[in-house]
XYZ file of C-alpha atoms in Angstrom:
678
model
C 113.956 169.270 92.728
C 114.412 171.038 89.423
C 114.112 169.619 85.923
C 116.662 169.572 83.110
C 116.189 170.879 79.586
C 118.374 170.369 76.526
C 120.309 173.600 77.011
C 118.752 175.531 79.872
C 117.755 174.179 83.250
C 115.026 176.433 84.638
C 115.030 177.252 88.331
C 112.338 175.512 90.351
C 110.205 177.469 92.772
C 112.300 176.083 95.627
C 115.466 177.374 93.977
C 113.873 180.729 93.252
C 112.787 181.064 96.877
C 116.240 180.187 98.193
C 117.739 182.723 95.813
C 115.903 185.446 97.764
C 119.062 185.675 99.855
C 121.391 186.269 96.874
C 122.498 189.846 96.265
C 123.096 189.961 92.499
C 122.257 193.499 91.530
C 123.802 195.953 89.102
C 123.577 199.736 89.213
C 120.544 201.627 87.987
C 120.295 205.208 86.759
C 117.254 207.438 86.632
C 115.829 210.864 87.217
C 116.042 212.423 90.669
C 112.907 213.910 92.169
C 112.544 216.173 95.180
C 112.014 214.423 98.523
C 108.681 214.471 100.289
C 107.912 217.701 102.116
C 105.918 216.142 104.953
C 107.613 215.759 108.332
C 107.663 212.396 110.084
C 105.178 212.153 112.955
C 106.276 209.391 115.320
C 104.156 207.454 117.801
C 104.864 204.384 119.933
C 105.363 201.166 117.978
C 102.956 198.462 119.183
C 105.398 195.580 118.753
C 108.717 197.290 119.607
C 108.281 199.621 122.614
C 111.830 201.000 122.435
C 111.126 202.319 118.921
C 108.653 204.887 117.681
C 106.899 204.463 114.339
C 105.856 206.829 111.576
C 104.298 206.378 108.145
C 105.706 208.285 105.171
C 103.805 208.569 101.895
C 106.013 208.772 98.816
C 105.438 208.753 95.085
C 105.267 205.351 93.444
C 107.175 206.567 90.396
C 109.124 209.789 90.760
C 109.471 210.143 86.989
C 105.695 210.627 86.863
C 105.097 207.947 84.228
C 103.143 205.723 86.616
C 100.755 207.565 88.952
C 100.136 206.659 92.556
C 101.739 206.632 95.991
C 102.811 204.087 98.554
C 103.400 204.244 102.286
C 106.698 203.409 103.955
C 106.802 202.295 107.573
C 109.723 203.950 109.396
C 110.922 203.045 112.908
C 113.155 205.288 115.017
C 115.195 204.594 118.148
C 116.279 207.837 119.778
C 119.937 208.445 120.533
C 121.063 207.447 124.024
C 122.249 211.034 124.585
C 121.048 214.240 122.988
C 120.837 213.562 119.265
C 122.594 215.732 116.755
C 121.704 216.310 113.147
C 122.701 212.887 111.861
C 121.130 209.440 112.034
C 122.086 205.854 111.253
C 119.869 204.229 108.649
C 119.920 200.413 108.532
C 119.325 198.678 105.207
C 118.395 195.000 105.028
C 119.220 192.451 102.360
C 117.347 190.473 99.774
C 115.998 192.366 97.908
C 112.846 191.494 99.785
C 113.890 191.221 103.421
C 111.922 193.376 105.842
C 114.099 195.358 108.272
C 111.541 196.510 110.847
C 111.336 193.101 112.624
C 115.130 193.247 113.098
C 115.168 196.681 114.740
C 116.295 195.579 118.199
C 119.050 193.386 116.765
C 120.241 196.162 114.482
C 120.327 198.571 117.414
C 122.585 196.202 119.382
C 124.871 195.667 116.421
C 125.368 199.331 115.607
C 125.169 200.536 119.243
C 128.598 202.284 119.194
C 127.156 204.753 116.657
C 124.002 205.541 118.599
C 125.250 207.696 121.466
C 124.434 210.898 119.597
C 122.631 209.525 116.555
C 119.099 208.230 116.111
C 118.630 204.849 114.458
C 116.230 204.692 111.524
C 114.943 201.342 110.279
C 112.440 200.920 107.487
C 111.002 198.208 105.329
C 112.052 199.120 101.815
C 109.224 199.641 99.349
C 107.446 196.429 98.435
C 108.535 194.561 101.589
C 107.134 193.972 105.075
C 104.836 196.809 106.129
C 105.862 199.185 103.326
C 103.193 198.445 100.716
C 104.282 194.824 100.134
C 104.339 193.729 96.513
C 102.291 190.697 95.571
C 101.655 188.552 92.520
C 98.349 186.652 92.775
C 99.790 183.946 90.532
C 102.329 183.148 93.275
C 99.642 182.379 95.841
C 99.265 178.868 94.420
C 102.446 177.364 95.846
C 101.530 173.818 94.811
C 101.228 174.867 91.161
C 104.560 176.639 91.290
C 106.301 173.641 92.855
C 105.038 171.393 90.069
C 105.811 173.840 87.252
C 108.148 172.586 84.516
C 110.736 174.752 82.791
C 108.267 175.326 79.959
C 105.508 176.555 82.294
C 107.466 178.416 84.999
C 108.617 181.168 82.624
C 105.073 182.113 81.586
C 104.079 182.234 85.267
C 106.875 184.726 85.904
C 105.697 186.790 82.932
C 102.137 186.660 84.282
C 103.418 187.962 87.628
C 104.964 190.960 85.850
C 101.745 191.651 83.987
C 99.688 191.366 87.184
C 101.864 194.027 88.817
C 101.626 196.150 85.690
C 103.791 199.183 84.844
C 104.400 199.737 88.572
C 106.890 196.855 88.516
C 109.493 199.293 87.179
C 109.164 201.382 90.340
C 110.391 198.763 92.826
C 114.043 199.414 92.127
C 117.182 200.396 93.975
C 116.898 203.846 92.418
C 113.499 204.417 94.008
C 114.689 203.019 97.350
C 117.520 205.556 97.266
C 114.981 208.334 96.770
C 112.928 206.884 99.635
C 115.978 207.194 101.909
C 116.411 210.808 100.861
C 112.734 211.439 101.583
C 113.137 209.924 105.061
C 116.252 212.010 105.733
C 114.497 215.185 104.616
C 111.266 214.472 106.519
C 113.224 213.532 109.643
C 115.187 216.768 109.574
C 118.638 215.151 109.418
C 121.594 216.749 107.636
C 123.736 213.613 107.491
C 123.231 209.853 107.439
C 125.434 206.970 108.499
C 124.623 204.229 105.997
C 124.644 200.727 107.493
C 123.850 198.046 104.917
C 124.163 194.295 104.691
C 124.312 192.320 101.436
C 121.779 193.920 99.059
C 121.531 196.736 101.599
C 125.123 197.672 100.708
C 123.992 198.118 97.117
C 121.302 200.567 98.223
C 123.759 202.367 100.515
C 126.353 202.765 97.769
C 123.836 204.086 95.270
C 122.654 206.612 97.846
C 126.264 207.648 98.445
C 126.769 208.135 94.702
C 123.651 210.274 94.320
C 123.743 212.213 97.607
C 127.399 212.341 98.725
C 126.824 215.621 100.598
C 124.466 213.844 103.011
C 126.716 210.870 103.837
C 128.648 211.009 107.115
C 130.117 207.480 106.999
C 129.310 203.916 105.909
C 129.381 200.432 107.429
C 129.070 197.883 104.628
C 128.691 194.214 105.562
C 129.001 191.566 102.798
C 129.403 193.918 99.885
C 127.608 193.864 96.566
C 130.046 195.774 94.303
C 128.887 199.033 92.779
C 129.410 197.673 89.274
C 127.078 194.779 89.998
C 128.139 191.141 89.491
C 127.987 189.509 86.115
C 124.861 187.353 85.898
C 126.549 183.931 85.961
C 128.256 184.352 89.348
C 131.864 183.725 88.328
C 133.191 185.418 91.492
C 131.038 183.187 93.665
C 132.316 180.012 92.031
C 135.892 181.298 92.275
C 135.487 181.757 96.041
C 134.514 178.134 96.739
C 138.112 176.932 96.854
C 139.332 179.579 99.294
C 136.284 179.080 101.545
C 136.888 175.331 101.776
C 140.608 175.925 102.239
C 140.001 178.144 105.262
C 137.444 175.728 106.697
C 140.044 172.955 106.598
C 143.031 175.090 107.629
C 145.277 174.153 110.570
C 144.680 170.455 109.862
C 140.991 170.758 110.775
C 140.121 168.190 108.092
C 142.718 165.687 109.240
C 141.145 162.257 108.983
C 138.609 163.572 106.449
C 140.468 164.904 103.405
C 143.682 166.584 102.326
C 141.938 168.246 99.381
C 138.344 169.376 100.051
C 138.032 171.200 96.718
C 139.337 168.179 94.841
C 136.842 165.950 96.644
C 134.043 168.314 95.685
C 135.164 168.309 92.046
C 135.240 164.503 91.971
C 131.719 164.326 93.365
C 130.435 166.945 90.917
C 131.907 164.911 88.043
C 129.996 161.850 89.241
C 126.777 163.815 89.630
C 127.012 164.962 86.007
C 126.599 161.315 85.039
C 123.940 160.250 87.542
C 122.217 161.445 90.684
C 123.437 160.355 94.087
C 120.838 158.005 95.573
C 120.403 156.618 99.055
C 118.075 156.818 102.011
C 117.088 159.027 104.906
C 114.951 158.481 107.996
C 112.129 160.851 108.874
C 111.085 162.040 112.321
C 109.110 158.858 112.893
C 112.015 156.574 111.990
C 110.571 155.645 108.568
C 113.068 155.084 105.753
C 112.700 157.052 102.499
C 114.571 156.835 99.199
C 116.129 160.236 98.371
C 118.577 161.561 95.803
C 120.727 164.592 95.001
C 122.158 166.282 91.896
C 124.664 169.041 91.061
C 122.278 171.891 91.795
C 121.369 170.390 95.159
C 125.071 170.244 96.018
C 125.485 173.870 94.983
C 122.450 174.760 97.123
C 124.165 173.186 100.146
C 127.276 175.265 99.511
C 125.274 178.457 99.159
C 123.170 177.713 102.240
C 126.444 177.299 104.118
C 127.089 181.011 103.579
C 124.460 181.694 106.231
C 124.767 178.463 108.213
C 128.207 177.541 109.607
C 126.893 174.197 110.859
C 126.197 173.174 107.262
C 129.724 174.197 106.278
C 131.110 172.078 109.115
C 129.183 168.993 108.008
C 130.060 169.246 104.309
C 133.670 167.924 103.952
C 132.947 164.669 105.766
C 129.624 164.240 103.950
C 131.335 164.661 100.559
C 134.075 162.234 101.618
C 131.455 159.660 102.624
C 129.573 160.035 99.347
C 132.777 159.441 97.383
C 133.409 156.299 99.413
C 130.064 154.617 98.953
C 128.076 156.154 101.822
C 125.657 158.762 100.408
C 123.396 159.046 103.464
C 125.232 161.851 105.372
C 125.173 164.135 102.322
C 121.554 163.295 101.500
C 120.505 164.134 105.045
C 122.501 167.379 104.837
C 120.546 168.243 101.700
C 117.259 167.714 103.551
C 118.418 170.087 106.311
C 119.304 172.651 103.635
C 115.823 172.350 102.160
C 114.214 172.844 105.571
C 112.838 169.284 105.629
C 114.671 168.467 108.865
C 113.315 168.467 111.552
C 110.149 166.627 110.643
C 107.893 169.070 112.485
C 107.941 171.634 109.697
C 109.447 175.053 110.223
C 107.252 176.300 107.403
C 103.502 175.656 107.200
C 102.236 172.348 105.918
C 101.606 172.016 102.151
C 97.893 172.363 102.809
C 98.438 175.600 104.725
C 100.795 176.888 102.044
C 98.174 176.330 99.355
C 95.724 178.430 101.321
C 98.267 181.106 102.328
C 99.584 184.000 100.271
C 102.955 183.783 98.528
C 106.134 183.639 100.550
C 107.039 187.154 101.608
C 109.387 188.979 99.281
C 109.219 186.775 96.179
C 107.456 189.322 93.977
C 109.708 192.168 95.136
C 112.798 189.990 94.674
C 111.765 189.194 91.119
C 110.849 192.765 90.252
C 114.104 194.264 91.506
C 116.397 191.478 90.319
C 114.909 191.072 86.853
C 114.691 194.819 86.262
C 118.249 195.569 87.424
C 120.584 192.638 86.839
C 122.769 193.444 83.801
C 121.795 190.406 81.775
C 123.620 189.903 78.454
C 120.619 190.529 76.210
C 118.614 193.263 74.550
C 116.020 194.381 77.077
C 113.277 194.616 74.468
C 113.875 191.129 73.042
C 111.482 188.204 73.480
C 112.340 185.372 75.847
C 113.770 182.961 73.207
C 116.076 185.665 71.840
C 117.159 186.648 75.341
C 118.027 183.065 76.210
C 119.994 182.667 72.977
C 121.995 185.824 73.722
C 122.656 184.670 77.283
C 123.915 181.291 76.068
C 126.176 183.020 73.577
C 127.619 185.170 76.354
C 128.099 182.144 78.593
C 130.025 180.338 75.857
C 132.603 183.136 75.789
C 133.615 182.293 79.357
C 136.120 179.578 80.193
C 134.644 176.424 81.689
C 137.297 176.628 84.428
C 135.706 179.877 85.645
C 133.033 177.727 87.309
C 135.268 175.009 88.795
C 134.445 172.675 90.479
C 131.093 173.062 88.710
C 130.535 173.812 85.026
C 128.820 176.468 82.858
C 125.595 174.455 82.708
C 125.304 174.463 86.487
C 126.110 178.177 86.566
C 123.332 178.880 84.085
C 120.861 176.675 85.920
C 121.576 178.340 89.269
C 121.283 181.868 87.867
C 118.224 184.030 87.276
C 118.718 183.942 83.519
C 115.993 181.421 82.693
C 113.558 183.120 85.092
C 114.170 186.744 84.150
C 114.230 186.036 80.404
C 110.431 185.979 80.691
C 110.182 189.209 82.688
C 109.190 192.243 80.554
C 111.270 195.174 81.772
C 109.475 198.368 82.757
C 112.456 200.506 83.854
C 115.523 201.971 82.140
C 118.602 199.849 81.593
C 121.236 199.949 84.360
C 123.852 202.661 83.936
C 127.509 202.688 84.942
C 128.071 203.543 88.620
C 129.217 207.000 89.614
C 131.972 208.213 91.927
C 131.801 207.414 95.630
C 132.455 210.019 98.322
C 135.631 209.868 100.382
C 133.981 209.290 103.748
C 135.026 206.990 106.616
C 133.920 203.506 105.555
C 134.157 200.151 107.304
C 133.861 197.180 104.942
C 133.272 193.764 106.529
C 133.775 190.471 104.709
C 133.540 186.851 105.827
C 136.502 184.666 104.978
C 134.126 181.863 103.926
C 131.526 184.001 102.132
C 130.965 182.755 98.586
C 127.763 184.762 98.151
C 129.521 188.147 98.275
C 133.222 187.174 98.177
C 136.057 189.146 99.742
C 137.332 190.064 96.273
C 134.338 192.383 95.927
C 135.048 194.006 99.295
C 138.675 194.652 98.394
C 137.683 195.986 94.990
C 135.258 198.434 96.562
C 137.914 199.650 99.013
C 140.026 200.870 96.088
C 137.187 203.244 95.149
C 136.856 204.884 98.589
C 139.914 206.754 99.848
C 138.971 206.485 103.514
C 137.961 202.804 103.604
C 139.079 200.055 105.986
C 138.501 196.372 105.141
C 138.141 193.721 107.829
C 138.108 190.074 106.757
C 136.706 187.870 109.538
C 138.015 184.277 109.483
C 135.703 181.269 109.726
C 132.700 183.452 108.943
C 130.300 183.430 106.013
C 127.748 185.906 104.722
C 126.250 188.673 106.900
C 129.344 189.058 109.076
C 127.832 190.941 112.025
C 125.031 188.387 112.198
C 127.227 185.298 112.023
C 130.618 186.141 113.574
C 130.955 184.235 116.857
C 134.439 185.596 117.613
C 133.372 189.164 118.410
C 136.003 190.576 116.051
C 133.510 192.295 113.736
C 131.621 193.854 116.646
C 134.908 195.133 118.084
C 135.674 196.667 114.706
C 132.378 198.577 114.754
C 133.284 199.925 118.198
C 136.731 200.997 117.051
C 135.364 202.556 113.868
C 132.895 204.798 115.682
C 135.389 205.394 118.490
C 137.802 206.951 116.021
C 140.557 204.333 116.408
C 142.020 202.081 113.690
C 140.232 198.794 113.115
C 142.462 195.894 114.151
C 142.777 192.626 112.192
C 141.101 189.574 113.669
C 143.483 187.517 115.781
C 141.165 184.761 117.013
C 142.016 181.361 115.548
C 139.125 179.322 116.957
C 136.661 177.942 114.454
C 133.482 177.497 116.487
C 132.130 175.248 113.714
C 135.120 173.088 112.843
C 134.627 170.277 110.295
C 132.832 167.295 111.793
C 134.259 163.765 111.621
C 133.429 161.156 109.015
C 130.368 159.123 109.972
C 131.404 155.464 110.414
C 129.229 152.885 108.667
C 130.381 149.920 110.766
C 131.167 149.431 114.417
C 134.586 148.114 113.354
C 135.507 151.630 112.189
C 134.916 153.120 115.659
C 137.698 153.689 118.240
C 137.341 152.042 121.640
C 138.386 154.276 124.580
C 141.210 153.331 126.883
C 139.734 151.530 129.858
C 137.040 149.754 127.826
C 138.405 147.777 124.910
C 136.772 145.516 122.367
C 133.161 145.477 121.272
C 131.980 147.110 124.485
C 134.331 150.069 124.030
C 133.433 150.556 120.379
C 129.742 150.418 121.297
C 130.256 153.112 123.913
C 131.961 155.409 121.404
C 129.157 154.769 118.888
C 126.604 155.739 121.544
C 128.379 159.023 122.271
C 128.755 159.610 118.532
C 124.987 159.308 118.155
C 124.289 161.868 120.892
C 126.718 164.375 119.368
C 125.225 163.720 115.923
C 121.785 164.671 117.239
C 123.258 167.879 118.621
C 124.795 168.703 115.229
C 121.486 168.145 113.473
C 119.673 170.386 115.944
C 122.228 173.183 115.574
C 122.180 173.000 111.768
C 118.387 172.949 111.612
C 118.088 175.820 114.107
C 120.453 177.994 112.082
C 118.669 177.069 108.883
C 115.320 178.049 110.408
C 116.748 181.308 111.822
C 114.606 180.665 114.913
C 114.097 178.236 117.765
C 112.772 174.879 116.672
C 109.110 174.142 117.355
C 108.192 172.053 120.381
C 107.980 168.427 119.329
C 110.499 168.699 116.471
C 111.824 165.265 115.558
C 114.961 164.067 113.804
C 115.648 160.799 112.051
C 118.820 158.968 112.979
C 121.439 158.672 110.251
C 121.089 154.867 110.240
C 117.577 154.548 111.699
C 115.183 155.466 114.487
C 114.369 158.977 115.599
C 114.675 161.532 118.393
C 111.927 163.935 119.460
C 112.603 167.187 121.293
C 110.372 169.086 123.673
C 111.162 171.967 125.992
C 111.851 169.502 128.791
C 113.174 166.308 127.193
C 114.957 164.648 124.305
C 113.492 161.200 123.660
C 115.332 158.646 121.503
C 113.633 155.630 119.976
C 116.020 153.267 118.208
C 118.156 156.292 117.272
C 121.219 155.116 115.363
C 124.369 156.786 114.040
C 126.329 153.576 113.358
C 124.662 150.579 111.719
C 123.593 148.057 114.322
C 123.861 150.316 117.381
C 120.592 151.868 118.613
C 119.720 154.141 121.535
C 116.399 154.233 123.369
C 115.633 156.447 126.342
C 114.917 159.988 127.489
C 117.266 162.799 128.466
C 115.808 165.599 130.568
C 116.645 168.985 129.033
C 117.372 172.115 131.037
C 118.524 175.399 129.456
C 119.027 173.622 126.134
C 121.405 171.074 127.722
C 120.975 167.327 128.089
C 120.865 166.314 131.744
C 122.081 162.996 133.272
C 120.121 159.965 132.061
C 120.397 156.240 131.475
C 119.993 155.061 127.862
C 119.265 151.492 126.765
C 121.582 150.174 124.023
C 120.627 147.459 121.543
C 121.103 146.505 117.900
C 122.592 143.678 115.849
C 126.193 144.940 116.062
C 126.149 146.396 119.582
C 127.167 145.136 122.967
C 123.745 145.379 124.624
C 123.187 147.100 127.935
C 122.843 150.564 129.441
C 124.902 153.764 129.373
C 124.625 156.612 131.873
C 126.123 160.050 131.314
C 126.842 161.817 134.586
C 127.551 165.423 135.530
C 131.236 164.857 136.355
C 132.399 164.192 132.778
C 132.219 160.436 133.232
C 130.138 157.759 131.593
C 129.231 154.471 133.255
C 126.973 151.473 132.848
C 126.974 147.888 131.639
C 127.620 146.750 128.049
C 127.799 143.109 126.999
C 127.620 142.117 130.665
C 130.700 144.203 131.511
C 130.487 147.090 133.972
C 132.499 150.239 133.207
C 133.167 153.768 134.411
C 135.151 155.847 131.889
C 136.279 159.467 131.717
C 134.925 161.256 128.655
C 138.347 162.769 128.065
C 139.519 159.309 126.965
C 136.871 158.956 124.251
C 137.785 159.776 120.652
C 134.724 160.153 118.466
C 134.533 158.557 115.031
C 137.781 158.690 113.056
C 138.630 162.314 112.429
C 141.646 164.249 113.676
C 141.307 167.248 115.961
C 137.579 167.413 115.297
C 137.053 164.006 116.880
C 137.582 164.910 120.521
C 134.613 164.691 122.886
C 133.828 168.324 123.798
C 131.779 167.718 126.952
C 129.014 165.389 127.982
C 126.768 168.416 128.368
C 125.655 168.539 124.766
C 123.707 171.705 123.987
C 120.671 171.276 121.783
C 121.494 174.684 120.334
C 124.831 176.441 119.999
C 125.398 178.743 123.009
C 125.376 181.723 120.657
C 121.968 180.842 119.307
C 120.234 181.640 122.572
C 121.205 185.306 122.777
C 123.305 185.944 119.672
C 123.582 186.227 116.735
C 120.494 187.519 115.046
C 118.654 186.178 112.060
C 121.110 187.071 109.293
C 120.506 190.027 107.070
C 120.363 188.562 103.607
């Protein structure tokens, strides 16, 4: 958690790390140097056999002020047919995300362009295998986690001083020159620029500086060429439309008629006091936890990359407003990566012994050097903060609805970067963009890089097409389950007009409100009374486990570790292995607990008999079978019920039982999509 100050709430190390995914960069001008003369010499890549690898040595600082060189690692996938004189170059997000590990995924995504074009992927300078940037002060994670707002700023300044004058060379400007060096050394006349999030910023700056070498562009989740203002007004403005689309077509029936209004009411309460409640860990132990405004904003922002979090949010906010904070508190723990209990990241002890999290130093260097903060670059930190506050006060408080200017300031990089001594020129106004075929992709629920920025960019490129993909957040090609965005890429490179998305299915529709009491649960037809309500509560619990697993898997951007465990919303736990899901007192509704083991095959729960107990439950056993029926004995009464007659919890359309075969990962998570480009 972060700490509050009188006027400025400094970002904690957790917040800084999560901000690695935010693309908040302005334009940067500078001198242009000649590209490297050396040709690329490719050899087989040890880890990716379908790619070949080549090192490329480039100048650290092309202005010559700071001597030295660094080595870029470039990967190439040859065109499926005879290659011409152009190549696709893929640019990852961050700044700070390595692209080389995503080569195979990028090749699948951009495959329609690769018939006669090579694919080039490289870790931008300071990331991955391209001379990664490091601050020794960041190696002590425990110290950073415990830093107060008065001590975190000096640590950031120390990082800058440890890097030295070279910190001014890890900029978008230099990355643009690196791309030109790669193009020249590879012998290509033209490049297709494919960028995602911050990668679109790099692509656009390259297009401004080298328009004669740009064949076309695919820009996913656009960072505008002018760069966003530092307080994120456009992101706050997009919250309402994102929630509106999530709840469209009566998807939030039974939850809320006004999701933005609910959020505003909760934010108003959090300004007065934190939300407090409890959560159960992977061993079933109860812990007191709490949440504040910034935590709520973190959940919203994490939802940009995690549709399962978006789906859980409306009901969790509704519950918190109605005296049940636990669903939202558990959602916050998933956002922070604390669920499941087998950690996705190393243990605290391992973190203290390990180097800093990859990309933090590069993220700081690029962001602090380039963001157009409202201060004099040569001013000291106190003066910078005073200027920033003055600029913030000129904005209307409603610009940040449902949050407020204080939250906007606290969630920005202002308090961090005020302590960063700049070593590069101030950003300059962007230049003209070439009129080349351009496909701009935007997620309808992306608040990180909102659709307004995509549409604004399209007005600057004569030959641009904009595709807005419904029910999708940030990094469209990595998170669109409908296939619309991928079809658009095919049409774009096939020379046909890109068609609007027509699919209306939200694969992550809002989830129902979690009932606190068995009395709030619907009994299915064919099994009335306490026994029927117990049965529905049992099925609710199994689906709730599935939702947790999906959300945690997406948050981890990888398969969960063997032995991952999840606390029940109301108690107990469930532990997953590759072959079984074991429940011990797992509870979704107070007083109804499940104990037993489901075999797991291909990520699906297989038929099993579960023992039901608890103070409110009709005791007995429940068996889920393969023919969409559930049978057993509850409260001494035998039953055999079709799952089609069971209505989960008390939501509208979202409350229907999808299938007894609950997947412990969304079907798309097995093969698609990829880890999102940030």
